[in-house]
């Protein structure tokens, strides 16, 4: 089993407790981060009718936010598709959102036509994609010209401020214990801080986006620099 398969298997194992763990571990603040991602994406896209693809959709949480935000802003969703490699996560997503089309696939090989969606979102998933360069190239391929990519992710700190130290202490010492108790899978939540340390800084990810033809429009870290929101547009 390769590293990507191991990560997918881990998400299969924690799928049933994933939503509860997210709410508890983020103190519910992740809801505001997701809402911000939706509202800024709609603002920068500037269209009243959209097609949305949520990659690494997990249990469908982000899709619920797209639907709610679109309704609040008077934006019509022509179609929304959720894609994830984890069958366990998709099983939960389909139970929550039976009307949505979900596809089991990897980010590096999206089963969609070129220039077929207006918005792509990936919330806390790009860090888990081993072949990130292929995934970003796929995002560029399926986005329409002027389309928006919204990424929410835990990024590696670029400095050692007090806030960064606090965030690091929480993710390394507290999060694995609480996540392990909720999910009964300590290893899965020990993986999270380890994967953050191995991931990119905010500026590094922006450079990768620029390199494939996506123009960074917005990048900001929230809540003691724990979570970063990226908004980029296809040139």
mmCIF file of C-alpha atoms in Angstrom:
data_model
loop_
_atom_site.group_PDB
_atom_site.id
_atom_site.type_symbol
_atom_site.label_atom_id
_atom_site.label_comp_id
_atom_site.label_asym_id
_atom_site.label_seq_id
_atom_site.Cartn_x
_atom_site.Cartn_y
_atom_site.Cartn_z
ATOM 1 C CA UNK A 1 0.000 0.000 0.000
ATOM 2 C CA UNK A 2 1.499 3.356 -1.046
ATOM 3 C CA UNK A 3 1.332 6.552 0.998
ATOM 4 C CA UNK A 4 -1.736 7.920 -0.822
ATOM 5 C CA UNK A 5 -3.634 4.664 -0.300
ATOM 6 C CA UNK A 6 -2.687 4.680 3.395
ATOM 7 C CA UNK A 7 -4.096 8.202 3.806
ATOM 8 C CA UNK A 8 -7.349 7.256 2.047
ATOM 9 C CA UNK A 9 -7.720 4.171 4.265
ATOM 10 C CA UNK A 10 -7.231 6.365 7.340
ATOM 11 C CA UNK A 11 -10.111 8.620 6.246
ATOM 12 C CA UNK A 12 -12.290 5.566 5.597
ATOM 13 C CA UNK A 13 -11.725 4.558 9.237
ATOM 14 C CA UNK A 14 -12.660 7.930 10.784
ATOM 15 C CA UNK A 15 -15.535 8.847 8.435
ATOM 16 C CA UNK A 16 -18.389 8.210 10.884
ATOM 17 C CA UNK A 17 -16.929 10.498 13.579
ATOM 18 C CA UNK A 18 -15.332 13.052 11.224
ATOM 19 C CA UNK A 19 -17.974 15.808 11.420
ATOM 20 C CA UNK A 20 -18.174 15.691 15.216
ATOM 21 C CA UNK A 21 -14.386 15.742 15.557
ATOM 22 C CA UNK A 22 -14.124 18.743 13.224
ATOM 23 C CA UNK A 23 -16.658 20.769 15.205
ATOM 24 C CA UNK A 24 -15.072 19.944 18.558
ATOM 25 C CA UNK A 25 -11.447 20.418 17.492
ATOM 26 C CA UNK A 26 -12.118 23.752 15.763
ATOM 27 C CA UNK A 27 -14.570 24.926 18.476
ATOM 28 C CA UNK A 28 -16.991 25.418 15.578
ATOM 29 C CA UNK A 29 -14.871 28.234 14.159
ATOM 30 C CA UNK A 30 -14.316 26.318 10.919
ATOM 31 C CA UNK A 31 -17.898 27.235 9.981
ATOM 32 C CA UNK A 32 -16.891 30.907 9.684
ATOM 33 C CA UNK A 33 -13.811 29.993 7.623
ATOM 34 C CA UNK A 34 -15.928 27.998 5.183
ATOM 35 C CA UNK A 35 -18.540 30.758 4.952
ATOM 36 C CA UNK A 36 -15.793 33.278 4.121
ATOM 37 C CA UNK A 37 -14.454 30.992 1.376
ATOM 38 C CA UNK A 38 -17.902 30.791 -0.241
ATOM 39 C CA UNK A 39 -18.728 34.500 -0.048
ATOM 40 C CA UNK A 40 -15.337 35.628 -1.407
ATOM 41 C CA UNK A 41 -15.476 33.089 -4.229
ATOM 42 C CA UNK A 42 -18.897 34.309 -5.353
ATOM 43 C CA UNK A 43 -17.739 37.919 -5.048
ATOM 44 C CA UNK A 44 -14.632 37.431 -7.191
ATOM 45 C CA UNK A 45 -16.438 35.273 -9.759
ATOM 46 C CA UNK A 46 -19.241 37.808 -10.233
ATOM 47 C CA UNK A 47 -21.792 35.419 -11.762
ATOM 48 C CA UNK A 48 -25.381 34.704 -10.731
ATOM 49 C CA UNK A 49 -25.427 31.099 -11.941
ATOM 50 C CA UNK A 50 -22.568 28.726 -11.183
ATOM 51 C CA UNK A 51 -21.264 25.193 -11.482
ATOM 52 C CA UNK A 52 -19.255 24.071 -8.450
ATOM 53 C CA UNK A 53 -16.849 21.189 -7.857
ATOM 54 C CA UNK A 54 -15.842 20.327 -4.293
ATOM 55 C CA UNK A 55 -12.674 18.201 -4.306
ATOM 56 C CA UNK A 56 -11.772 16.044 -1.295
ATOM 57 C CA UNK A 57 -15.386 16.680 -0.315
ATOM 58 C CA UNK A 58 -15.281 14.257 2.598
ATOM 59 C CA UNK A 59 -18.680 14.088 4.261
ATOM 60 C CA UNK A 60 -20.104 16.923 2.162
ATOM 61 C CA UNK A 61 -19.666 19.686 4.742
ATOM 62 C CA UNK A 62 -18.396 22.276 2.268
ATOM 63 C CA UNK A 63 -21.220 21.553 -0.167
ATOM 64 C CA UNK A 64 -23.742 22.444 2.547
ATOM 65 C CA UNK A 65 -21.978 25.786 2.938
ATOM 66 C CA UNK A 66 -22.021 26.413 -0.825
ATOM 67 C CA UNK A 67 -25.765 25.771 -0.903
ATOM 68 C CA UNK A 68 -26.532 27.972 2.096
ATOM 69 C CA UNK A 69 -24.288 30.849 0.972
ATOM 70 C CA UNK A 70 -25.623 30.780 -2.581
ATOM 71 C CA UNK A 71 -29.182 30.984 -1.286
ATOM 72 C CA UNK A 72 -28.308 33.923 0.985
ATOM 73 C CA UNK A 73 -26.672 35.789 -1.914
ATOM 74 C CA UNK A 74 -29.336 34.999 -4.507
ATOM 75 C CA UNK A 75 -26.962 32.914 -6.622
ATOM 76 C CA UNK A 76 -28.227 29.909 -8.535
ATOM 77 C CA UNK A 77 -26.243 26.677 -8.448
ATOM 78 C CA UNK A 78 -26.637 24.924 -11.785
ATOM 79 C CA UNK A 79 -24.782 21.871 -10.512
ATOM 80 C CA UNK A 80 -22.539 20.894 -7.633
ATOM 81 C CA UNK A 81 -20.374 17.770 -7.650
ATOM 82 C CA UNK A 82 -18.429 16.239 -4.773
ATOM 83 C CA UNK A 83 -15.313 14.178 -5.430
ATOM 84 C CA UNK A 84 -13.333 12.173 -2.865
ATOM 85 C CA UNK A 85 -11.139 9.050 -2.975
ATOM 86 C CA UNK A 86 -12.542 7.711 0.329
ATOM 87 C CA UNK A 87 -15.558 5.410 0.014
ATOM 88 C CA UNK A 88 -16.199 5.767 3.744
ATOM 89 C CA UNK A 89 -16.417 9.545 3.532
ATOM 90 C CA UNK A 90 -18.649 9.395 0.456
ATOM 91 C CA UNK A 91 -21.023 6.985 2.184
ATOM 92 C CA UNK A 92 -21.632 9.586 4.917
ATOM 93 C CA UNK A 93 -21.886 12.393 2.329
ATOM 94 C CA UNK A 94 -24.531 10.535 0.316
ATOM 95 C CA UNK A 95 -26.606 9.967 3.455
ATOM 96 C CA UNK A 96 -26.489 13.711 4.252
ATOM 97 C CA UNK A 97 -26.990 14.935 0.690
ATOM 98 C CA UNK A 98 -28.775 12.267 -1.381
ATOM 99 C CA UNK A 99 -29.606 14.772 -4.139
ATOM 100 C CA UNK A 100 -25.936 15.594 -4.871
ATOM 101 C CA UNK A 101 -23.738 13.791 -7.389
ATOM 102 C CA UNK A 102 -20.729 12.262 -5.637
ATOM 103 C CA UNK A 103 -17.869 10.595 -7.478
ATOM 104 C CA UNK A 104 -15.097 8.460 -6.016
ATOM 105 C CA UNK A 105 -11.910 9.770 -7.625
ATOM 106 C CA UNK A 106 -8.563 11.367 -6.832
ATOM 107 C CA UNK A 107 -7.734 15.051 -7.208
ATOM 108 C CA UNK A 108 -4.944 14.215 -9.662
ATOM 109 C CA UNK A 109 -7.397 12.615 -12.127
ATOM 110 C CA UNK A 110 -10.720 14.451 -12.165
ATOM 111 C CA UNK A 111 -13.377 12.732 -14.315
ATOM 112 C CA UNK A 112 -14.671 16.042 -15.701
ATOM 113 C CA UNK A 113 -14.430 17.827 -19.029
ATOM 114 C CA UNK A 114 -12.083 20.741 -19.630
ATOM 115 C CA UNK A 115 -13.346 24.199 -18.607
ATOM 116 C CA UNK A 116 -16.562 22.754 -17.173
ATOM 117 C CA UNK A 117 -16.870 24.391 -13.726
ATOM 118 C CA UNK A 118 -16.895 27.958 -12.395
ATOM 119 C CA UNK A 119 -15.626 27.238 -8.893
ATOM 120 C CA UNK A 120 -13.454 24.513 -7.380
ATOM 121 C CA UNK A 121 -13.124 24.230 -3.633
ATOM 122 C CA UNK A 122 -10.867 21.985 -1.588
ATOM 123 C CA UNK A 123 -11.168 22.346 2.174
ATOM 124 C CA UNK A 124 -8.394 20.746 4.220
ATOM 125 C CA UNK A 125 -7.639 18.281 1.444
ATOM 126 C CA UNK A 126 -4.764 19.573 -0.679
ATOM 127 C CA UNK A 127 -2.331 18.754 2.136
ATOM 128 C CA UNK A 128 -3.307 15.090 1.801
ATOM 129 C CA UNK A 129 -2.685 14.895 -1.959
ATOM 130 C CA UNK A 130 0.716 13.321 -2.572
ATOM 131 C CA UNK A 131 0.995 14.355 -6.235
ATOM 132 C CA UNK A 132 -0.081 17.949 -5.656
ATOM 133 C CA UNK A 133 1.373 19.216 -8.935
ATOM 134 C CA UNK A 134 -0.923 16.902 -10.891
ATOM 135 C CA UNK A 135 -3.932 17.921 -8.801
ATOM 136 C CA UNK A 136 -3.314 21.649 -9.322
ATOM 137 C CA UNK A 137 -2.912 21.037 -13.063
ATOM 138 C CA UNK A 138 -6.275 19.241 -13.043
ATOM 139 C CA UNK A 139 -7.909 22.142 -11.212
ATOM 140 C CA UNK A 140 -6.612 24.489 -13.901
ATOM 141 C CA UNK A 141 -7.840 22.160 -16.647
ATOM 142 C CA UNK A 142 -11.446 21.866 -15.477
ATOM 143 C CA UNK A 143 -11.909 25.502 -14.414
ATOM 144 C CA UNK A 144 -13.495 27.855 -16.921
ATOM 145 C CA UNK A 145 -11.458 30.961 -17.860
ATOM 146 C CA UNK A 146 -11.969 33.416 -15.018
ATOM 147 C CA UNK A 147 -13.004 30.542 -12.741
ATOM 148 C CA UNK A 148 -12.188 30.541 -9.033
ATOM 149 C CA UNK A 149 -10.206 28.097 -6.917
ATOM 150 C CA UNK A 150 -10.857 28.282 -3.166
ATOM 151 C CA UNK A 151 -8.479 26.443 -0.841
ATOM 152 C CA UNK A 152 -8.819 26.168 2.927
ATOM 153 C CA UNK A 153 -5.809 24.558 4.526
ATOM 154 C CA UNK A 154 -3.546 24.268 7.546
ATOM 155 C CA UNK A 155 -0.263 25.778 6.372
ATOM 156 C CA UNK A 156 3.210 25.637 7.849
ATOM 157 C CA UNK A 157 4.249 28.715 9.801
ATOM 158 C CA UNK A 158 6.556 31.233 8.111
ATOM 159 C CA UNK A 159 7.801 32.616 11.434
ATOM 160 C CA UNK A 160 7.823 31.795 15.133
ATOM 161 C CA UNK A 161 5.422 34.307 16.652
ATOM 162 C CA UNK A 162 3.595 33.690 19.926
ATOM 163 C CA UNK A 163 0.430 32.890 17.976
ATOM 164 C CA UNK A 164 2.293 30.337 15.875
ATOM 165 C CA UNK A 165 3.699 28.727 19.023
ATOM 166 C CA UNK A 166 0.231 28.478 20.546
ATOM 167 C CA UNK A 167 -1.197 26.978 17.355
ATOM 168 C CA UNK A 168 1.660 24.476 17.195
ATOM 169 C CA UNK A 169 1.136 23.432 20.828
ATOM 170 C CA UNK A 170 -2.574 22.881 20.205
ATOM 171 C CA UNK A 171 -2.144 20.834 17.017
ATOM 172 C CA UNK A 172 0.743 18.730 18.340
ATOM 173 C CA UNK A 173 -0.273 18.141 21.964
ATOM 174 C CA UNK A 174 -4.020 18.634 22.385
ATOM 175 C CA UNK A 175 -5.605 17.859 19.028
ATOM 176 C CA UNK A 176 -4.333 14.250 18.685
ATOM 177 C CA UNK A 177 -5.641 13.335 22.147
ATOM 178 C CA UNK A 178 -9.127 14.823 21.660
ATOM 179 C CA UNK A 179 -9.404 13.575 18.071
ATOM 180 C CA UNK A 180 -8.252 10.139 19.185
ATOM 181 C CA UNK A 181 -10.903 9.964 21.912
ATOM 182 C CA UNK A 182 -13.721 11.016 19.557
ATOM 183 C CA UNK A 183 -12.683 8.823 16.634
ATOM 184 C CA UNK A 184 -10.998 6.014 18.612
ATOM 185 C CA UNK A 185 -8.143 6.437 16.139
ATOM 186 C CA UNK A 186 -5.239 8.307 17.708
ATOM 187 C CA UNK A 187 -2.949 7.665 14.720
ATOM 188 C CA UNK A 188 -5.280 9.538 12.359
ATOM 189 C CA UNK A 189 -5.184 12.693 14.465
ATOM 190 C CA UNK A 190 -1.465 12.348 15.133
ATOM 191 C CA UNK A 191 -1.126 12.462 11.339
ATOM 192 C CA UNK A 192 -2.661 15.953 11.176
ATOM 193 C CA UNK A 193 0.128 17.943 12.913
ATOM 194 C CA UNK A 194 2.753 15.817 11.189
ATOM 195 C CA UNK A 195 1.232 16.582 7.781
ATOM 196 C CA UNK A 196 1.152 20.320 8.542
ATOM 197 C CA UNK A 197 4.879 20.273 9.319
ATOM 198 C CA UNK A 198 5.514 18.568 5.977
ATOM 199 C CA UNK A 199 3.280 20.969 4.033
ATOM 200 C CA UNK A 200 3.891 24.397 2.481
ATOM 201 C CA UNK A 201 3.889 27.905 3.843
ATOM 202 C CA UNK A 202 1.323 30.404 2.567
ATOM 203 C CA UNK A 203 3.792 32.064 0.167
ATOM 204 C CA UNK A 204 5.008 28.704 -1.173
ATOM 205 C CA UNK A 205 1.491 27.583 -2.090
ATOM 206 C CA UNK A 206 0.772 30.936 -3.751
ATOM 207 C CA UNK A 207 3.871 30.458 -5.900
ATOM 208 C CA UNK A 208 2.656 27.010 -6.953
ATOM 209 C CA UNK A 209 -0.708 28.469 -7.940
ATOM 210 C CA UNK A 210 0.947 31.182 -10.015
ATOM 211 C CA UNK A 211 3.167 28.625 -11.743
ATOM 212 C CA UNK A 212 0.173 26.778 -13.231
ATOM 213 C CA UNK A 213 -1.658 29.904 -14.390
ATOM 214 C CA UNK A 214 -3.816 30.744 -11.381
ATOM 215 C CA UNK A 215 -3.667 34.315 -10.116
ATOM 216 C CA UNK A 216 -3.723 34.548 -6.292
ATOM 217 C CA UNK A 217 -6.350 37.114 -5.295
ATOM 218 C CA UNK A 218 -6.550 36.566 -1.566
ATOM 219 C CA UNK A 219 -4.642 34.650 1.105
ATOM 220 C CA UNK A 220 -5.162 35.167 4.792
ATOM 221 C CA UNK A 221 -4.626 33.123 7.934
ATOM 222 C CA UNK A 222 -7.276 32.952 10.641
ATOM 223 C CA UNK A 223 -7.563 32.030 14.310
ATOM 224 C CA UNK A 224 -3.960 32.209 15.543
ATOM 225 C CA UNK A 225 -2.754 31.300 12.041
ATOM 226 C CA UNK A 226 -4.280 27.835 12.311
ATOM 227 C CA UNK A 227 -6.218 27.972 9.026
ATOM 228 C CA UNK A 228 -5.435 29.804 5.775
ATOM 229 C CA UNK A 229 -7.866 30.734 3.004
ATOM 230 C CA UNK A 230 -6.604 31.051 -0.570
ATOM 231 C CA UNK A 231 -8.666 32.471 -3.445
ATOM 232 C CA UNK A 232 -7.169 32.296 -6.943
ATOM 233 C CA UNK A 233 -8.532 32.966 -10.436
ATOM 234 C CA UNK A 234 -7.771 31.164 -13.674
ATOM 235 C CA UNK A 235 -6.192 33.651 -16.062
#
